[in-house]
Coordinates of C-alpha atoms in Angstrom, one line a residue:
X274 CA -22.7 58.9 46.0
X275 CA -19.6 61.1 46.5
X276 CA -17.8 58.2 48.1
X277 CA -18.6 55.9 45.2
X278 CA -17.4 58.5 42.6
X279 CA -14.3 59.0 44.6
X280 CA -13.6 55.3 44.6
X281 CA -14.1 55.1 40.8
X282 CA -11.7 58.1 40.3
X283 CA -9.1 56.5 42.5
X284 CA -9.3 53.2 40.6
X285 CA -9.1 55.0 37.3
X286 CA -5.9 56.7 38.4
X287 CA -4.1 53.6 39.5
X288 CA -5.1 51.2 36.8
X289 CA -2.5 52.4 34.2
X290 CA 0.2 52.5 36.9
X291 CA -0.5 48.9 38.0
X292 CA -0.7 47.6 34.4
X293 CA 2.5 49.4 33.4
X294 CA 4.4 47.9 36.3
X295 CA 3.5 44.4 35.2
X296 CA 6.6 42.9 33.7
X297 CA 5.0 39.9 31.9
X298 CA 1.6 38.8 30.7
X299 CA 1.2 36.4 33.7
X300 CA 1.5 39.2 36.2
X301 CA -0.6 41.4 34.0
X302 CA -3.4 38.9 33.9
X303 CA -3.3 38.5 37.7
X304 CA -3.6 42.2 38.2
X305 CA -6.5 42.3 35.6
X306 CA -8.3 39.6 37.7
X307 CA -7.8 41.6 40.9
X308 CA -9.5 44.6 39.4
X309 CA -12.2 43.1 37.2
X310 CA -12.7 39.7 38.7
X311 CA -15.8 38.5 40.5
X312 CA -14.3 39.6 43.8
X313 CA -12.1 42.4 42.4
X314 CA -11.9 46.0 43.2
X315 CA -14.6 47.1 40.7
X316 CA -17.0 44.6 42.2
X317 CA -16.4 46.0 45.7
X318 CA -17.1 49.4 44.4
X319 CA -20.3 48.2 42.7
X320 CA -21.5 47.0 46.2
X321 CA -21.8 50.7 47.1
X322 CA -24.5 51.2 44.5
X323 CA -27.2 50.3 47.1
X324 CA -26.4 53.7 48.8
X325 CA -27.0 55.7 45.6
X326 CA -30.5 57.2 45.2
X327 CA -32.6 55.3 42.6
X328 CA -32.8 58.3 40.3
X329 CA -29.0 58.6 40.1
X330 CA -28.2 55.0 39.6
X331 CA -28.4 55.1 35.8
X332 CA -25.8 57.9 35.6
X333 CA -23.5 56.1 38.1
X334 CA -23.9 52.8 36.2
X335 CA -22.8 54.6 33.0
X336 CA -19.7 55.8 34.8
X337 CA -18.9 52.3 35.9
X338 CA -19.4 50.8 32.4
X339 CA -17.1 53.5 31.0
X340 CA -14.4 52.8 33.5
X341 CA -14.7 49.0 32.8
X342 CA -14.2 49.7 29.0
X343 CA -11.2 52.0 29.8
X344 CA -9.6 49.2 32.0
X345 CA -10.1 46.6 29.3
X346 CA -8.6 48.9 26.7
X347 CA -5.6 49.6 28.9
X348 CA -5.1 45.9 29.6
X349 CA -5.2 45.0 25.9
X350 CA -2.8 47.8 25.0
X351 CA -0.3 46.6 27.7
X352 CA -0.7 43.0 26.7
X353 CA 0.1 43.9 23.1
X354 CA 3.2 45.8 24.2
X355 CA 4.5 42.9 26.3
X356 CA 4.0 40.5 23.3
X357 CA 5.9 42.9 21.0
X358 CA 8.7 43.4 23.5
X359 CA 9.0 39.6 24.0
X360 CA 9.2 39.1 20.2
X361 CA 11.8 41.8 19.8
X362 CA 13.9 40.2 22.5
X363 CA 13.7 36.8 20.7
X364 CA 14.8 38.5 17.5
X365 CA 17.8 40.0 19.2
X366 CA 18.9 36.7 20.5
X367 CA 21.7 34.8 18.8
X368 CA 20.2 32.8 15.8
X369 CA 20.2 29.1 15.6
X370 CA 23.2 27.6 13.8
X371 CA 21.3 25.6 11.1
X372 CA 24.6 23.9 9.9
X373 CA 24.8 21.9 13.1
X374 CA 23.8 18.2 12.8
X375 CA 20.5 17.2 14.1
X376 CA 20.2 15.6 17.6
X377 CA 17.9 12.6 17.8
X378 CA 16.1 12.5 21.2
X379 CA 14.1 9.3 20.5
X380 CA 16.2 7.4 18.1
X381 CA 15.8 7.1 14.3
X382 CA 12.4 6.4 12.8
X383 CA 11.6 3.0 11.3
X384 CA 9.0 1.4 9.0
X385 CA 5.5 0.8 10.3
X386 CA 4.8 -2.9 11.1
X387 CA 2.3 -3.0 8.2
X388 CA 5.0 -1.9 5.8
X389 CA 7.5 -4.3 7.3
X390 CA 5.1 -7.3 6.9
X391 CA 4.2 -6.1 3.3
X392 CA 7.8 -6.0 2.2
X393 CA 8.4 -9.4 3.8
X394 CA 5.4 -11.0 2.1
X395 CA 6.4 -9.6 -1.3
X396 CA 9.9 -10.8 -0.8
X397 CA 8.7 -14.3 -0.1
X398 CA 6.6 -14.5 -3.2
X399 CA 9.4 -12.9 -5.3
X400 CA 11.7 -15.7 -4.1
X401 CA 8.9 -18.1 -5.3
X402 CA 9.0 -16.6 -8.8
X403 CA 6.2 -14.0 -8.7
X404 CA 6.6 -10.5 -10.1
X405 CA 5.5 -7.6 -7.9
X406 CA 3.0 -5.1 -9.5
X407 CA 1.2 -2.0 -8.2
X408 CA -2.6 -1.4 -8.6
X409 CA -5.1 1.4 -8.4
X410 CA -7.0 2.4 -5.2
X411 CA -9.9 3.9 -7.3
X412 CA -11.2 1.3 -9.7
X413 CA -13.9 0.8 -12.4
X414 CA -16.8 -1.4 -11.3
X415 CA -16.1 -3.8 -14.2
X416 CA -12.6 -4.5 -13.0
X417 CA -13.5 -4.8 -9.4
X418 CA -16.6 -7.0 -9.9
X419 CA -17.8 -7.8 -13.4
X420 CA -14.7 -9.3 -14.9
X421 CA -14.1 -11.3 -11.7
X422 CA -17.4 -13.1 -12.3
X423 CA -19.4 -11.4 -9.5
X424 CA -23.1 -11.7 -10.2
X425 CA -24.9 -8.3 -10.4
X426 CA -26.9 -9.1 -7.2
X427 CA -23.8 -10.2 -5.2
X428 CA -23.8 -8.7 -1.6
X429 CA -20.3 -7.2 -2.1
X430 CA -21.7 -4.9 -4.9
X431 CA -24.2 -3.4 -2.4
X432 CA -23.8 0.3 -1.4
X433 CA -23.5 -0.8 2.2
X434 CA -20.4 -2.8 1.5
X435 CA -18.4 -0.6 -0.9
X436 CA -17.3 3.1 -1.0
X437 CA -18.6 4.4 -4.3
X438 CA -16.9 7.5 -5.8
X439 CA -19.6 7.8 -8.5
X440 CA -21.7 5.5 -10.6
X441 CA -19.4 2.8 -12.0
X442 CA -16.4 3.9 -10.0
X443 CA -15.5 2.9 -6.4
X444 CA -12.6 2.4 -3.9
X445 CA -11.4 -1.1 -4.6
X446 CA -12.7 -3.7 -2.2
X447 CA -9.8 -6.1 -2.9
X448 CA -6.5 -6.2 -4.8
X449 CA -8.0 -8.7 -7.3
X450 CA -8.4 -5.7 -9.7
X451 CA -4.7 -6.1 -10.4
X452 CA -5.4 -9.6 -11.7
X453 CA -7.9 -8.3 -14.2
X454 CA -5.7 -5.5 -15.3
X455 CA -2.7 -7.8 -15.8
X456 CA -4.8 -10.3 -17.7
X457 CA -6.3 -7.7 -20.0
X458 CA -3.2 -5.9 -20.9
X459 CA -2.8 -5.6 -24.7
X460 CA 0.8 -6.9 -24.5
X461 CA 0.0 -9.7 -22.0
X462 CA 2.3 -12.7 -22.3
X463 CA 1.6 -16.0 -20.7
X464 CA 2.6 -17.6 -18.4
X465 CA 1.9 -15.0 -15.6
X466 CA 2.9 -15.1 -12.0
X467 CA 2.1 -11.8 -10.3
X468 CA 1.8 -10.6 -6.7
X469 CA 0.4 -7.1 -5.7
X470 CA -0.1 -5.4 -2.3
X471 CA -2.0 -2.3 -1.3
X472 CA -4.9 -0.6 0.4
X473 CA -8.5 -1.8 0.0
X474 CA -11.7 -0.3 1.4
X475 CA -14.9 -1.8 2.8
X476 CA -17.7 -0.7 5.1
X477 CA -16.6 -2.8 8.1
X478 CA -15.3 -1.9 11.5
X479 CA -14.6 -4.1 14.6
X480 CA -11.6 -5.6 16.4
X481 CA -10.6 -7.7 13.4
X482 CA -11.8 -5.4 10.6
X483 CA -11.1 -1.9 9.5
X484 CA -12.8 0.3 6.8
X485 CA -9.3 0.7 5.3
X486 CA -6.9 -2.2 5.4
X487 CA -4.2 -3.8 3.3
X488 CA -4.3 -6.9 1.1
X489 CA -1.8 -8.9 -0.9
X490 CA -3.1 -10.7 -4.0
X491 CA -1.3 -13.3 -6.1
X492 CA -2.1 -15.4 -9.1
X493 CA -0.4 -17.7 -11.5
X494 CA -1.6 -18.6 -15.0
X495 CA -0.1 -21.3 -17.3
X496 CA -1.0 -24.5 -19.1
X497 CA -2.0 -27.4 -16.9
X498 CA -1.9 -25.6 -13.5
X499 CA -3.6 -27.5 -10.8
X500 CA -4.6 -27.3 -7.2
X501 CA -1.5 -29.1 -6.2
X502 CA 0.7 -26.2 -7.3
X503 CA -1.6 -23.8 -5.3
X504 CA -1.2 -25.9 -2.2
X505 CA 2.6 -26.2 -2.7
X506 CA 3.1 -22.4 -3.1
X507 CA 1.0 -21.5 -0.1
X508 CA 2.6 -24.2 2.1
X509 CA 6.0 -22.9 1.2
X510 CA 4.8 -19.4 1.9
X511 CA 3.5 -20.3 5.4
X512 CA 6.7 -22.2 6.3
X513 CA 8.9 -19.2 5.3
X514 CA 6.7 -16.8 7.2
X515 CA 5.9 -18.7 10.4
X516 CA 8.7 -21.2 10.4
X517 CA 9.2 -24.8 9.2
X518 CA 6.9 -26.2 11.8
X519 CA 4.0 -24.0 10.8
X520 CA 0.7 -25.8 10.5
X521 CA -1.6 -25.0 7.6
X522 CA -4.8 -26.5 6.4
X523 CA -7.2 -26.0 3.5
X524 CA -11.0 -25.9 3.8
X525 CA -13.5 -25.8 0.9
X526 CA -15.1 -22.4 0.5
X527 CA -16.8 -20.3 -2.1
X528 CA -15.6 -17.2 -3.9
X529 CA -17.2 -15.9 -7.2
X530 CA -13.9 -15.7 -9.1
X531 CA -12.5 -19.2 -8.2
X532 CA -13.7 -22.8 -8.7
X533 CA -13.0 -24.8 -6.7
X534 CA -12.3 -22.3 -3.8
X535 CA -10.7 -22.8 -0.4
X536 CA -9.7 -21.0 2.7
X537 CA -6.3 -21.5 4.3
X538 CA -5.8 -21.5 8.0
X539 CA -2.7 -21.5 10.2
X540 CA -2.3 -22.7 13.7
X541 CA -3.3 -20.0 16.2
X542 CA -0.2 -18.3 17.7
X543 CA -2.1 -16.8 20.6
X544 CA -2.7 -20.2 22.2
X545 CA 0.3 -22.1 20.8
X546 CA 1.6 -24.9 23.0
X547 CA 5.2 -26.2 23.3
X548 CA 4.3 -29.2 21.2
X549 CA 3.3 -27.0 18.2
X550 CA -0.4 -27.4 18.6
X551 CA -2.9 -24.7 19.7
X552 CA -5.1 -25.1 22.7
X553 CA -7.8 -22.8 21.6
X554 CA -8.6 -19.2 22.7
X555 CA -11.0 -16.3 22.2
X556 CA -9.1 -15.0 19.2
X557 CA -9.3 -18.3 17.3
X558 CA -12.8 -19.0 18.7
X559 CA -11.4 -22.1 20.5
X560 CA -10.7 -23.9 17.2
X561 CA -6.9 -23.7 17.3
X562 CA -6.9 -22.2 13.8
X563 CA -7.0 -18.7 12.3
X564 CA -8.0 -18.0 8.7
X565 CA -5.3 -16.1 6.8
X566 CA -6.4 -16.2 3.2
X567 CA -8.8 -17.3 0.5
X568 CA -7.7 -19.1 -2.6
X569 CA -8.7 -21.3 -5.5
X570 CA -8.5 -22.1 -9.2
X571 CA -9.4 -19.2 -11.4
X572 CA -12.9 -19.5 -12.6
X573 CA -13.4 -20.1 -16.4
X574 CA -15.8 -17.1 -16.5
X575 CA -12.9 -14.8 -15.4
X576 CA -10.8 -16.1 -18.3
X577 CA -13.7 -15.5 -20.6
X578 CA -14.3 -12.0 -19.3
X579 CA -10.6 -11.1 -19.7
X580 CA -10.4 -12.5 -23.2
X581 CA -8.1 -15.5 -22.4
X582 CA -8.6 -19.1 -23.6
X583 CA -9.9 -21.0 -20.5
X584 CA -9.6 -24.3 -22.4
X585 CA -5.9 -23.9 -22.9
X586 CA -4.9 -22.1 -19.8
X587 CA -5.6 -22.6 -16.1
X588 CA -4.4 -20.9 -13.0
X589 CA -4.8 -20.2 -9.3
X590 CA -5.3 -17.0 -7.2
X591 CA -5.0 -16.2 -3.5
X592 CA -5.5 -13.1 -1.4
X593 CA -5.0 -12.3 2.2
X594 CA -5.3 -9.4 4.6
X595 CA -1.8 -8.1 5.6
X596 CA -3.1 -6.9 9.0
X597 CA -4.3 -10.4 9.7
X598 CA -0.8 -11.8 8.9
X599 CA 0.8 -9.1 11.1
X600 CA -1.5 -9.8 14.0
X601 CA -0.5 -13.5 13.8
X602 CA 3.1 -12.7 13.3
X603 CA 3.4 -10.3 16.3
X604 CA 0.6 -11.5 18.5
X605 CA -1.5 -8.3 18.1
X606 CA -5.1 -9.0 19.3
X607 CA -6.8 -5.8 18.0
X608 CA -6.5 -4.5 14.5
X609 CA -7.2 -0.9 15.5
X610 CA -3.9 -0.9 17.4
X611 CA -2.0 -0.7 14.1
X612 CA -3.8 2.5 13.0
X613 CA -3.7 4.5 16.3
X614 CA -0.1 5.7 15.9
X615 CA 0.7 5.1 19.5
X616 CA 4.5 5.5 19.8
X617 CA 4.6 3.0 22.7
X618 CA 3.2 0.3 20.4
X619 CA 5.2 1.3 17.3
X620 CA 8.5 1.4 19.4
X621 CA 8.3 -2.4 19.6
X622 CA 8.9 -2.7 15.9

């Protein structure tokens, strides 16, 4: 027992000296491990416990625990002193000259590809005579569904498809709410030609869908507007966006707020051949076409809900996902890539 007590006393005597000699926290932590680690000095001393008589082991164990607490306290004190000394040294250093111009290591920042495409789309429609208007992300149910002629049991009104803030209020599922708000303004003056872009929200998530994405919506209202004007506007839009040789086709489709309705497709850019046709690939499901927007003539019920004369006025509306346009424009196969903030991807734009 005398040998074990002597070893404890020797270790107690040299701990403060060893810690005090440590010039930085790295060396200090190494010394701490040498003393209290699994194979440290204290562990070696504890191996001598087998030589202590059973009746005296409790007293010796108490001495060992007391020494361990003293070592930890000395270590913490020295660690605090080193941190304080390091901070004081930093404060004594010459301060930064904040008047110097900034140095750019990675080049200047730039707009996100979604923002670039949005600005380009709005610019195209402005050139075609449309006025750009902003909308609300949080919308009333009547503006998002009811006044757009959605029947009460339409799947889009289901809780599984929409993010509801509270009863009667939700995160808009499309930018068509701007159409309703513009048509119901007290000072509305016809004809109207409006385009609006912004975020929309739906419960959907895969390689071509995201719970939050961006849409651009446009509509035109005047007397004697026909499907011919709609096709002319969208064909001009496609040619300005994808080039004069862009292929576009219209297919009959159903949307609650238009009649008749259609979907517009453009030739797939992922499998585009030199002759301007598309061979077919996984992205376009081997059809050679990719849907970019839905469109149609504004439904008479929408005019009625918004207080406009559907017998006198007619109009068309269209809406498209901006991410889908960007994917086609830049050949991006996965929509998630545009929301991951990977600098290697963003640097390409």
